[in-house]
Coordinates of C-alpha atoms and ligand atoms in Angstrom, one line a residue:
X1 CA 80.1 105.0 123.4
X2 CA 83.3 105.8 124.7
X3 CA 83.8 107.3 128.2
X4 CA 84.5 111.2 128.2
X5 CA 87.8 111.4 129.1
X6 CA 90.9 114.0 129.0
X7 CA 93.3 114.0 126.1
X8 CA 96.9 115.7 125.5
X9 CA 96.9 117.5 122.1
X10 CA 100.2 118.7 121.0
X11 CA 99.9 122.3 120.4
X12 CA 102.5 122.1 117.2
X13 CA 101.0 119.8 114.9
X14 CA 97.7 118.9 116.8
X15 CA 98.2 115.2 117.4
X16 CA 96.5 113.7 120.1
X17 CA 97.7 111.2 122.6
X18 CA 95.7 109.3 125.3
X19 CA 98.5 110.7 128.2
X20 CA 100.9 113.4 129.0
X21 CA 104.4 113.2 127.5
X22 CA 107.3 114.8 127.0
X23 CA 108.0 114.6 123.6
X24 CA 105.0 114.5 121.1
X25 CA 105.2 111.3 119.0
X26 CA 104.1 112.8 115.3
X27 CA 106.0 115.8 115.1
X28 CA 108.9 115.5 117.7
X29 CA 108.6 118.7 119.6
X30 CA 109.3 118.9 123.4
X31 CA 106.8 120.8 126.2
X32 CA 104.1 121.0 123.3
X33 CA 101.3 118.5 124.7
X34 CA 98.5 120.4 126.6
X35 CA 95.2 118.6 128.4
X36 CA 92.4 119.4 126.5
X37 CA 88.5 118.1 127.8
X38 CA 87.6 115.0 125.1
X39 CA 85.3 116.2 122.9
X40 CA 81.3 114.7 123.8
X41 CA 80.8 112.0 121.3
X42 CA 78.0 113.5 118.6
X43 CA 76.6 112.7 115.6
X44 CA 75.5 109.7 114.0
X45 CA 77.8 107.0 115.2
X46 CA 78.7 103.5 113.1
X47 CA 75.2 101.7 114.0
X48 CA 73.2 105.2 112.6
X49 CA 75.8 105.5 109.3
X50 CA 73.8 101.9 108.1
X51 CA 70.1 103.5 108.8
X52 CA 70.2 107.6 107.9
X53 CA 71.4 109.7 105.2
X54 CA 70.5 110.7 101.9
X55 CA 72.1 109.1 99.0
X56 CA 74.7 111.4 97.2
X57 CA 75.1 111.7 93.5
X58 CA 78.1 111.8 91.3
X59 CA 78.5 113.3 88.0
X60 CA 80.7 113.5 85.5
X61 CA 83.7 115.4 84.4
X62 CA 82.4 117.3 81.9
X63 CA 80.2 120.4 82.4
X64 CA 81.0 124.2 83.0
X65 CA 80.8 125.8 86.3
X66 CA 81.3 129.6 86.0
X67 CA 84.7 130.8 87.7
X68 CA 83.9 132.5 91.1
X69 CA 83.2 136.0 91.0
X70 CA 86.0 138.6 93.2
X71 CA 85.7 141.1 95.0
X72 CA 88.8 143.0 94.1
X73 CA 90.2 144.5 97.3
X74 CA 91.7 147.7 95.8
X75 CA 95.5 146.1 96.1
X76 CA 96.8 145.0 92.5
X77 CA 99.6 142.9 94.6
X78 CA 97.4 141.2 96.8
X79 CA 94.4 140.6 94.3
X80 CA 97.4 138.8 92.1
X81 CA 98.5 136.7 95.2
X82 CA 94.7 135.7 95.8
X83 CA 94.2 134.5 92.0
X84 CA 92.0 137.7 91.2
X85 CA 90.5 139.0 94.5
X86 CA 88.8 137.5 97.4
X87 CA 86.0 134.8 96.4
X88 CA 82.6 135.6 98.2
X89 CA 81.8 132.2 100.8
X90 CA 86.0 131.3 101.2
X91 CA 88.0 131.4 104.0
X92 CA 91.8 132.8 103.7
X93 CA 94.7 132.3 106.3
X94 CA 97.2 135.5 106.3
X95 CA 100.1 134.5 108.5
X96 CA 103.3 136.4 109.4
X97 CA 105.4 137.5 112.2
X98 CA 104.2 139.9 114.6
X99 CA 104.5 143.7 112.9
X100 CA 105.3 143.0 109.6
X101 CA 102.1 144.1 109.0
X102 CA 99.0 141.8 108.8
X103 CA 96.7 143.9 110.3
X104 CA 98.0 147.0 108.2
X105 CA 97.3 145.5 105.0
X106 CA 94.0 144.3 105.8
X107 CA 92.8 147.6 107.4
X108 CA 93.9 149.2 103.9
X109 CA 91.8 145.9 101.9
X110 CA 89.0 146.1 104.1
X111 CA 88.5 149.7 104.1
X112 CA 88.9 149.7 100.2
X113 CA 86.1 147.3 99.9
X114 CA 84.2 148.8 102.2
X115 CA 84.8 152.7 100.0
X116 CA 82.9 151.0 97.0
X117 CA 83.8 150.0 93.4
X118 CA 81.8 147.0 92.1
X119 CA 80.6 146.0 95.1
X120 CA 79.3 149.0 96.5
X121 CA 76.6 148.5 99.2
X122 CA 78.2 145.6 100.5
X123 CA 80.2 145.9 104.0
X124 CA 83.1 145.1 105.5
X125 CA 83.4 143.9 109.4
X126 CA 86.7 144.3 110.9
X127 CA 86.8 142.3 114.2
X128 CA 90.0 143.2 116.3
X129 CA 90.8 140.7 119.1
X130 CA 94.0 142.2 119.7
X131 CA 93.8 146.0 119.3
X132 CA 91.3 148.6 120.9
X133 CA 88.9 150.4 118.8
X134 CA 90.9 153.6 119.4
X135 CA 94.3 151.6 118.3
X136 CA 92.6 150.7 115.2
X137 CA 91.0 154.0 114.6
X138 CA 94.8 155.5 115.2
X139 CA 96.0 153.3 112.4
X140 CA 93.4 154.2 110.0
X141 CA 93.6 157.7 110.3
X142 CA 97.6 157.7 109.5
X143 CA 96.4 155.4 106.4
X144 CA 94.1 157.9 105.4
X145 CA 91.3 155.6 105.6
X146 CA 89.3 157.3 108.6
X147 CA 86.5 158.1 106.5
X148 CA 86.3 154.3 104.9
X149 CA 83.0 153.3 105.8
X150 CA 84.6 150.0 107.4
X151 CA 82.6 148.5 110.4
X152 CA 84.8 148.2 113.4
X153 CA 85.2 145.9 116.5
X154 CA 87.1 144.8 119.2
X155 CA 85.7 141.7 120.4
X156 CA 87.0 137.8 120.8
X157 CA 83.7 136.1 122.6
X158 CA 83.5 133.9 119.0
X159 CA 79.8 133.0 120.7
X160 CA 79.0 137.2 120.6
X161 CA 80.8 137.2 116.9
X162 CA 78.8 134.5 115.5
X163 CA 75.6 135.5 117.3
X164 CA 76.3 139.1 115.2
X165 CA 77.2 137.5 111.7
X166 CA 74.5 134.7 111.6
X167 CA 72.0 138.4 111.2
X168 CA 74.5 139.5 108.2
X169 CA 73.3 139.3 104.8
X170 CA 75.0 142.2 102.7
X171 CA 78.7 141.4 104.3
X172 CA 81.4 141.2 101.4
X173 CA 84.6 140.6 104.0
X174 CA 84.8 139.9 107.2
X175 CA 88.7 140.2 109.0
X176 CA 89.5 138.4 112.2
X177 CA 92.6 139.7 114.0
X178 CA 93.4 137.4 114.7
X179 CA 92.7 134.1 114.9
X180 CA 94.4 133.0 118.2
X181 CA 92.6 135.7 120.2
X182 CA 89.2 134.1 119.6
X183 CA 87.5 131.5 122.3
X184 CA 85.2 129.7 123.0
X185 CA 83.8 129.3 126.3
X186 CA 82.2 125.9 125.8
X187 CA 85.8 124.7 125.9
X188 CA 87.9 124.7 128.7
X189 CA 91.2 125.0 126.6
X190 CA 92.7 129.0 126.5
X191 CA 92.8 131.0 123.6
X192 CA 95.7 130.4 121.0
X193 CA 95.6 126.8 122.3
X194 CA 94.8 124.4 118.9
X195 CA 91.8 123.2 120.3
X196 CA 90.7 127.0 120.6
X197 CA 91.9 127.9 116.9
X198 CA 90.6 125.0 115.4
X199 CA 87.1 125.3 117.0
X200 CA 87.3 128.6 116.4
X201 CA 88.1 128.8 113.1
X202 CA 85.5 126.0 112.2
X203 CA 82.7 128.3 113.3
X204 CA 83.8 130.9 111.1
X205 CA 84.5 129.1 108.5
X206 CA 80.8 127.3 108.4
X207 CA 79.6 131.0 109.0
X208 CA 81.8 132.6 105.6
X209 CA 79.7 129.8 103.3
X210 CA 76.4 129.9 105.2
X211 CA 76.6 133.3 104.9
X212 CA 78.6 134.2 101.5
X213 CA 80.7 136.8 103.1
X214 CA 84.8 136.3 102.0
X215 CA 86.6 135.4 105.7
X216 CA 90.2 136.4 106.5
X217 CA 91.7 135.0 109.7
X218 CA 94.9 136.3 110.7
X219 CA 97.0 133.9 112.1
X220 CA 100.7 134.1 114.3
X221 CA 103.5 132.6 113.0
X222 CA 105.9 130.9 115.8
X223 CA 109.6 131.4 116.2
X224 CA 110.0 128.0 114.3
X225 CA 107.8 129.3 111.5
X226 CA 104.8 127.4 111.6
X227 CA 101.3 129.4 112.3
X228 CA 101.0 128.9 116.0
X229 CA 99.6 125.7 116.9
X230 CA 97.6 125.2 113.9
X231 CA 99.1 123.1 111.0
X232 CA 95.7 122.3 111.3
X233 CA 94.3 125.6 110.2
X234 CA 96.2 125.4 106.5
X235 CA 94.0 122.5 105.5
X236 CA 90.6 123.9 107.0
X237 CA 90.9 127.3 104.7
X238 CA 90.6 127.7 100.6
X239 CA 94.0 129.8 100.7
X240 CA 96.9 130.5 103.0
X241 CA 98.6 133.6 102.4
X242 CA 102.3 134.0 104.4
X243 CA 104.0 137.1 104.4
X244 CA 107.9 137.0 104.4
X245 CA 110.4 139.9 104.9
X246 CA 111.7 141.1 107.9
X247 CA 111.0 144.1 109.9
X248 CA 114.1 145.8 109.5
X249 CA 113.4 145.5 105.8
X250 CA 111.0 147.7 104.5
X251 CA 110.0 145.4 102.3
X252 CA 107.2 143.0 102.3
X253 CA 106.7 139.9 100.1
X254 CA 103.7 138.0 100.7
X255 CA 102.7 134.8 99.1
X256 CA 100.3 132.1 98.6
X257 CA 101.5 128.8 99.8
X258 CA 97.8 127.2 99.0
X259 CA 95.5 128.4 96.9
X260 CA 92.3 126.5 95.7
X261 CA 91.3 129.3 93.2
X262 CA 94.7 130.4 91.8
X263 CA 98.4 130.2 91.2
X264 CA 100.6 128.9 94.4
X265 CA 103.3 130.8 95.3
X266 CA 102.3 133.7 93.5
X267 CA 104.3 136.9 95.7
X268 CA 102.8 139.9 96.2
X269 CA 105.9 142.9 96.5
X270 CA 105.3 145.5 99.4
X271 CA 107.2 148.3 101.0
X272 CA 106.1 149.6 104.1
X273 CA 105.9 153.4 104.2
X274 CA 104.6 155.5 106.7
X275 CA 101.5 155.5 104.8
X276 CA 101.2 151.8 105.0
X277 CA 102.2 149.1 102.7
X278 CA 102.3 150.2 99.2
X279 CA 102.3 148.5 96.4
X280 CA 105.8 147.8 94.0
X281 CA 105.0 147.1 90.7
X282 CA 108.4 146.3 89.5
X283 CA 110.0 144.2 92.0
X284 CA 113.0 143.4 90.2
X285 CA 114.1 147.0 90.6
X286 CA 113.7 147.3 93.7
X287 CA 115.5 144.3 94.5
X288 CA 118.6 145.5 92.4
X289 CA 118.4 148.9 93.6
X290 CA 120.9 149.1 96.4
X291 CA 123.2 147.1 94.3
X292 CA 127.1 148.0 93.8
X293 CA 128.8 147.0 90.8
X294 CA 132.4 145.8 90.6
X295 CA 131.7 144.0 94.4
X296 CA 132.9 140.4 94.3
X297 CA 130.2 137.6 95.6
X298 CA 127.6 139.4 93.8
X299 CA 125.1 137.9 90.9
X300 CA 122.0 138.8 89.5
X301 CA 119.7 135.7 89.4
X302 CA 117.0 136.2 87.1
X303 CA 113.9 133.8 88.7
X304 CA 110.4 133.2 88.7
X305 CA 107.7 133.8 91.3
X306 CA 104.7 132.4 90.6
X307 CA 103.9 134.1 87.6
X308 CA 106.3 137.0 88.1
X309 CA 109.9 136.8 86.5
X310 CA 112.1 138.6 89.2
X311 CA 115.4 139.8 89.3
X312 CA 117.3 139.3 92.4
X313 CA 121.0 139.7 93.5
X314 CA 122.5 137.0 95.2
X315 CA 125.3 138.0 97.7
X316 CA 128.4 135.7 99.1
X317 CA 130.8 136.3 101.4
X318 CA 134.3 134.3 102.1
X319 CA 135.9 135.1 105.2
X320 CA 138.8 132.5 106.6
X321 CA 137.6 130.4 109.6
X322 CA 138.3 130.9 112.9
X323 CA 139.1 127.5 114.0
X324 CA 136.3 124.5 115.0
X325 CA 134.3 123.8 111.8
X326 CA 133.6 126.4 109.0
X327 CA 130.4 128.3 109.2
X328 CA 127.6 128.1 106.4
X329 CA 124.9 131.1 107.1
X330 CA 122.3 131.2 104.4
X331 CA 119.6 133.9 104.5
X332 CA 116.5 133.6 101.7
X333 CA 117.6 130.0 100.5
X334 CA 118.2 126.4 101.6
X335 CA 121.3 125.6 103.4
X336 CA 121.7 122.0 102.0
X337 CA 121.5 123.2 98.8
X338 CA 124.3 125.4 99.3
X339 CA 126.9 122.5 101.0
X340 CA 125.8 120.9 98.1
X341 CA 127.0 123.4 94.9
X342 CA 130.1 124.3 97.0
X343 CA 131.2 120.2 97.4
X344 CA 130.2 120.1 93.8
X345 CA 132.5 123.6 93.5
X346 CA 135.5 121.9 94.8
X347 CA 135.1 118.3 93.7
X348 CA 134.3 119.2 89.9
X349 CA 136.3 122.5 89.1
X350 CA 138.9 122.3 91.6
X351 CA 138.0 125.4 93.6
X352 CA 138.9 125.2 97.2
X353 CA 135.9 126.7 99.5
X354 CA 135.9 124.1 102.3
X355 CA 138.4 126.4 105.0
X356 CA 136.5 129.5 104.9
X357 CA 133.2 130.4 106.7
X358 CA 130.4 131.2 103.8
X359 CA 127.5 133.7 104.3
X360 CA 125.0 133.5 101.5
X361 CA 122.3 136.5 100.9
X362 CA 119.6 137.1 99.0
X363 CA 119.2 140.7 98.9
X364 CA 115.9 142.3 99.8
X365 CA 114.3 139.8 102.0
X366 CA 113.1 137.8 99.6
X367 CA 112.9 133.8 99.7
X368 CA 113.8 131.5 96.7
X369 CA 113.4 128.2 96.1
X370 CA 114.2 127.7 92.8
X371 CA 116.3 125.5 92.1
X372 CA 117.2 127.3 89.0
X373 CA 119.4 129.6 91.3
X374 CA 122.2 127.2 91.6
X375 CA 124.0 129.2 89.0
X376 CA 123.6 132.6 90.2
X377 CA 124.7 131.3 93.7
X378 CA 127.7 129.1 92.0
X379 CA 128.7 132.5 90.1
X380 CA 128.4 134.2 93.1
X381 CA 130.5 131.6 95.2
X382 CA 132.9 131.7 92.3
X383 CA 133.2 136.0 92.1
X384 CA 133.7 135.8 96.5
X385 CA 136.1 133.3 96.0
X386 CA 138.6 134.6 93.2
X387 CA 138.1 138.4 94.4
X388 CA 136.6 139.4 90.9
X389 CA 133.4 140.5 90.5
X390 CA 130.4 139.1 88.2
X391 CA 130.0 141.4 84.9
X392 CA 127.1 143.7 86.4
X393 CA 125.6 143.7 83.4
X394 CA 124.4 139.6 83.5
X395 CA 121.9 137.9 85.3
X396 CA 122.6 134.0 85.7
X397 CA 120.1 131.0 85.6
X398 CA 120.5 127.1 85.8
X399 CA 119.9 124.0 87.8
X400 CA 123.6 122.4 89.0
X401 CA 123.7 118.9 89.1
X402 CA 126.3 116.7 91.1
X403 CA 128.2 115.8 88.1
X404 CA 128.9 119.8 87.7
X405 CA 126.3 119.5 84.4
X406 CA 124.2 122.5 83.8
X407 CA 120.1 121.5 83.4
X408 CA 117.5 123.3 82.0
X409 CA 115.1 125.3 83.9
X410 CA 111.4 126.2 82.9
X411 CA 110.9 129.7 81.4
X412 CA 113.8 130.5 80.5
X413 CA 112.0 133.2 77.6
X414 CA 110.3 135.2 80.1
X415 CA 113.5 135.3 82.3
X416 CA 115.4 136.8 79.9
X417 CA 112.8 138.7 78.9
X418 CA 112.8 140.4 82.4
X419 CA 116.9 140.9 82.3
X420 CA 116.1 142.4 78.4
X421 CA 113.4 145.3 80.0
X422 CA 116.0 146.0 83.0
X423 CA 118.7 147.1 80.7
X424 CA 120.8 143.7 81.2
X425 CA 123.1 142.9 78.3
X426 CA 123.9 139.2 78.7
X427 CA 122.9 135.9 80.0
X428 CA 124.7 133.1 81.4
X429 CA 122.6 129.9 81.0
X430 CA 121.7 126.2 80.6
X431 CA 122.5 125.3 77.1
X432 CA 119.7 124.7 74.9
X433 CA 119.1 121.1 73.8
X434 CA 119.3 120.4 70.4
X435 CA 114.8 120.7 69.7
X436 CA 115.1 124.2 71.2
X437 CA 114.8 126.8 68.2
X438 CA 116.6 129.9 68.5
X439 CA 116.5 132.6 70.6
X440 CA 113.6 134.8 70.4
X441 CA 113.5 137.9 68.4
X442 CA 113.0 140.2 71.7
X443 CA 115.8 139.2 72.8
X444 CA 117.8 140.7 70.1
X445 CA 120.7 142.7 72.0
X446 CA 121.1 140.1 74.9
X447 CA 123.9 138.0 74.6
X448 CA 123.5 134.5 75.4
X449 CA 126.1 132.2 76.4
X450 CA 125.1 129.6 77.1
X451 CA 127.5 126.3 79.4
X452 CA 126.7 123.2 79.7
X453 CA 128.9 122.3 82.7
X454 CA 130.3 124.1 86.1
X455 CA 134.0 124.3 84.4
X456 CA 132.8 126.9 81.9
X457 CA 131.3 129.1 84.5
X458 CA 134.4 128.7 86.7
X459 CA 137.1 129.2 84.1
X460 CA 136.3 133.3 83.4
X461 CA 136.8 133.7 86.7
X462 CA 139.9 131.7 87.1
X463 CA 141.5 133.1 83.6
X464 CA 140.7 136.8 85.2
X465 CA 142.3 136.0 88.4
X466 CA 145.4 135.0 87.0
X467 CA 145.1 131.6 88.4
X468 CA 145.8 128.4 87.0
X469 CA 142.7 127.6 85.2
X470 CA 141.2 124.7 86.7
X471 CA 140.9 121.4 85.2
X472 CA 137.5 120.0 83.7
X473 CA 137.0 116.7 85.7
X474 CA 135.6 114.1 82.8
X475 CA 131.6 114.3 82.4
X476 CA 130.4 111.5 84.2
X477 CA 127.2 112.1 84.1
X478 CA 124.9 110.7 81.2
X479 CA 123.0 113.6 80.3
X480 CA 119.5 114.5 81.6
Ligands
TYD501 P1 101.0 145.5 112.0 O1 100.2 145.7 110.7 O2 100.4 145.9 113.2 O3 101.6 144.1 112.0 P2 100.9 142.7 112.4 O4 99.5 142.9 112.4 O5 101.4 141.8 111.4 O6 101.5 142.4 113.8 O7 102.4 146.3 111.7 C1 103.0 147.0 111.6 C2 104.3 147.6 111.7 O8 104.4 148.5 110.6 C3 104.5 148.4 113.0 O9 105.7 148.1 113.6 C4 104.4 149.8 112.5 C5 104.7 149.8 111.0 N1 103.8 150.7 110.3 C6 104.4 151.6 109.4 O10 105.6 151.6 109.2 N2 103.6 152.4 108.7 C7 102.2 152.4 108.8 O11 101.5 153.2 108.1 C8 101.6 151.5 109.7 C9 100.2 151.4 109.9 C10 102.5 150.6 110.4
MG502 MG1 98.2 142.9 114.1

C-alpha cells in the first residue's frame, strides 16, 4: 500500500500532481494547485478485485423501462429546461454568477413543491449555507411565499446535513446553497476547495438515490466561467443547469448544458421582477422588444434553442480605429467566428471592414451558438457597414462557409414558422436543394428569398447605397 502522503490538486480542473507548481500541467492555469492530505487508501485493492465480488449480469437492448416520474416544480420554464420536472433520486447542478438569481429561483421551485399539487405530502428542505434563516425568510416573504410550507435551514456541517437526511423518507427536493459552502471536517482542505466540493457533493449525491429525494446543488461560477473548482462536479450530477444573462439585464436565460433525462441546451426565458423571476413565455418578443427600425447594424436572426425557435436581433457597430490594431468586441457569440465571416466579407464580396473597430451584440443577453447565425450577423455587418438598415420586417438564417456559399441549417420550418407568428414578412435564407419540396402552406404570406452565396446578400445593400456593386468572386467551392 502506498505511503499516505500530501498531494497538490489544482483547484480549476482538479488534477493532481505529486508536488507544488506553478502552473498546473492539465489545464494550464497559474496559482491554482493547493495541498490537499492524500486520501487513506480503502477498499478492496488489486489482490481483493481476483477473490470478492458478485458477478454482474448484462442484458440486452431490448425491454421497456418506464420514463421517470417528475415532480413538476410549478415553473413551466424551468420544468422545460429539466426535460419535464425534477426526477425523484437525481442530482442537478444550477450554476451562475453571484446574484443573478440561483437562490431566488429555487426558493420560488422549492416552495412550490413544497405548497402541493401532485405531490402533496411530500417536503421540501431548503439548506442555506450562505444566507441566515432571517435572510431567507426576507426573500420569501417579498416572493409571496412565506406561508409555503418549505423546511428551512442554515447549516454547512455536511456531517449534521447528512446525519438529518439519512432519517428522511417523504423528502421530494432537497436545495443546497450552495455547494462550495459545505465541509467536511474529516478533511483538512477549506470549503469551496475541490477536494471539499467534490467530497461533498458525493455524500449528497449517494444520499439523493439512497433516499429518492430530487437534489439541487447550487454551484459558483468563477470569473473565467467555469463552476468554481469543480469541472469535476458536471460529470458527478444527472444535469447541469447554467444560468446566463447579466445582472444589469433583467433578463435571465438558463439552460441545460447536460442533461441525462432530456433535451441539452434547452433555455429556460426569465425576467427578474421585484416579485422574483417570472416566467416569459414568448421569448422572441421580448427579445425584439426594445428594437428600433430603420437603425443600420441591425438583423433579426431567427434561431433555435433547444427546442424553442427564438427570434433575436443581432446588433453591429463600425466605428474607424484609433490607431494600433482594430478592435473586435463580441458579446453573446464567438469571436473567431466573427474574424472569420468579416475575412470571408472582404475577400469574397469586396467589402472593406478590416480598418474599423467592430462591436457585435446580441440583444437581450442571450448566448448563441448557432452557427446558423452567420447570416444574420453577415447582414448585420453588411447594414453597419453601408449605413442602410436591414428591412425590419426580415429575420435572416444560414451557415456561411469560407467560399462565401450559403449552407443549410436544420429547421428551417419551425424558424420561419416563428418569424410567420411574430408578424415578420420575409425571409432571407439558404437556398433549398433541389429534394426540398416547397414551402409549407403556413407560410403562405412570408416571402422567401432564398441566396445561395454571400454576393446576393451583399448586393441589396450595395445597390441601395449607391455604391458600386461589388463583384461575385468565382464559386470555388464544390458544393456541400
Ligand atoms: P440571488 O437569487 O440571491 O442570486 P444568487 O443566489 O444567484 O447569488 O439574487 C438575486 C438578485 O436579484 C439580487 O441582486 C436581488 C434581485 N432580486 C430581485 O430583483 N427581485 C426579487 O424578488 C429577489 C428575491 C431578488
Ligand atoms: Mg444565492
Amino acid at each position: 500500500m502506498a505511503k499516505d502522503r500530501n498531494r497538490f490538486v489544482c483547484q480549476a480542473c482538479g488534477a493532481v500532481a505529486p508536488k507544488w507548481q506553478g502552473k498546473c500541467d492539465a489545464c494550464g492555469e497559474w496559482n491554482t494547485l493547493q495541498e490537499e492530505l492524500a486520501p487513506a487508501a480503502r477498499g478492496p485493492g488489486p489482490a481483493a478485485k481476483a477473490i470478492g465480488g458478485r458477478q454482474i449480469e448484462f442484458v440486452g437492448l431490448e425491454g421497456s423501462s418506464p420514463p421517470p416520474p417528475r415532480i413538476p416544480t410549478g415553473l413551466p420554464e424551468l420544468d422545460r429546461v429539466l426535460g419535464g420536472g425534477l426526477v425523484p433520486a437525481s442530482a442537478v447542478l444550477v450554476g451562475g454568477d453571484p446574484g443573478i438569481g440561483k437562490s431566488t429561483i429555487l426558493l420560488q421551485a422549492a416552495a412550490r413543491i413544497a405548497q402541493g399539487g401532485p405531490h402533496a405530502g411530500r417536503r421540501a428542505l431548503y439548506i442555506s449555507g450562505e444566507e441566515a434563516v432571517a435572510q431567507v425568510r426576507l426573500r420569501a416573504l417579498r416572493l409571496g411565499l412565506e406561508k409555503a410550507p418549505l423546511e428551512l435551514a442554515a447549516a454547512s456541517a455536511l456531517r449534521d446535513i447528512v446525519a438529518s437526511l439519512e432519517q428522511e423518507a417523504d423528502a421530494a427536493l432537497v436545495v443546497i446553497d450552495s455547494i462550495q459552502t459545505m465541509w467536511l471536517d474529516a478533511l483538512d482542505s477549506a470549503p469551496g476547495t475541490v477536494a471539499q466540493v467534490r467530497t461533498c457533493a458525493a455524500e449528497l449525491i449517494r444520499l439523493a438515490k439512497s433516499r429518492g429525494f430530487a437534489l439541487v446543488l447550487v454551484g459558483h461560477v468563477t470569473k473565467e466561467g467555469t463552476l468554481a473548482g469543480p469541472r469535476v462536479l458536471e460529470h458527478m450530477v444527472d444535469a447541469t443547469l447554467y444560468f446566463e444573462g447579466d445582472r444589469g439585464h433583467q433578463f435571465r436565460i438558463l439552460r441545460a448544458t447536460k442533461n441525462r433525462f432530456g433535451a441539452t441546451d434547452e433555455i429556460g426565458v426569465f425576467e427578474m421582477t421585484e416579485r422574483g423571476l417570472v416566467e416569459v413565455p414568448n421569448p422572441s418578443a421580448l427579445f425584439l422588444a426594445e428594437r428600433r427600425g430603420n437603425v443600420s447594424g441591425s438583423a433579426v436572426f431567427a434561431g433555435i434553442e433547444g427546442t424553442r425557435p427564438v427570434l433575436v436581433e443581432i446588433q453591429a457597430l463600425l466605428a474607424p480605429s484609433t490607431g494600433g490594431s482594430p478592435r473586435r468586441q463580441v458579446v453573446g457569440w464567438d469571436s473567431g467566428r466573427l474574424s472569420m465571416l468579416m475575412a470571408v466579407l472582404e475577400a469574397r464580396c469586396g467589402l472593406t471592414l478590416g480598418q474599423n473597430d467592430v462591436y457585435l451584440n446580441i440583444a437581450g443577453g442571450l448566448r448563441i451558438n448557432e452557427p446558423a447565425a452567420d447570416l444574420a450577423v453577415a447582414a448585420a455587418l453588411v447594414s453597419a457597414a453601408t449605413d442602410r438598415p436591414t428591412d425590419p420586417g426580415t429575420v435572416y438564417f444560414g451557415e456561411v462557409g469560407l467560399s462565401g456559399e450559403i449552407r443549410q441549417v436544420a429547421q428551417a420550418e419551425s424558424r420561419l414558422r416563428e418569424a410567420q407568428k411574430l408578424g415578420f414578412a420575409a425571409a432571407v435564407l439558404p437556398r433549398r436543394i433541389a429534394r426540398g419540396g416547397r414551402a409549407p402552406a403556413a407560410l403562405d404570406g412570408l416571402r422567401l428569398t432564398e441566396i445561395g452565396h454571400m454576393a446576393d446578400l451583399v448586393a441589396p445593400f450595395a445597390a441601395k447605397a449607391g455604391k458600386k456593386e461589388p463583384t461575385r468572386e468565382r464559386e470555388t467551392a464544390k458544393a456541400g
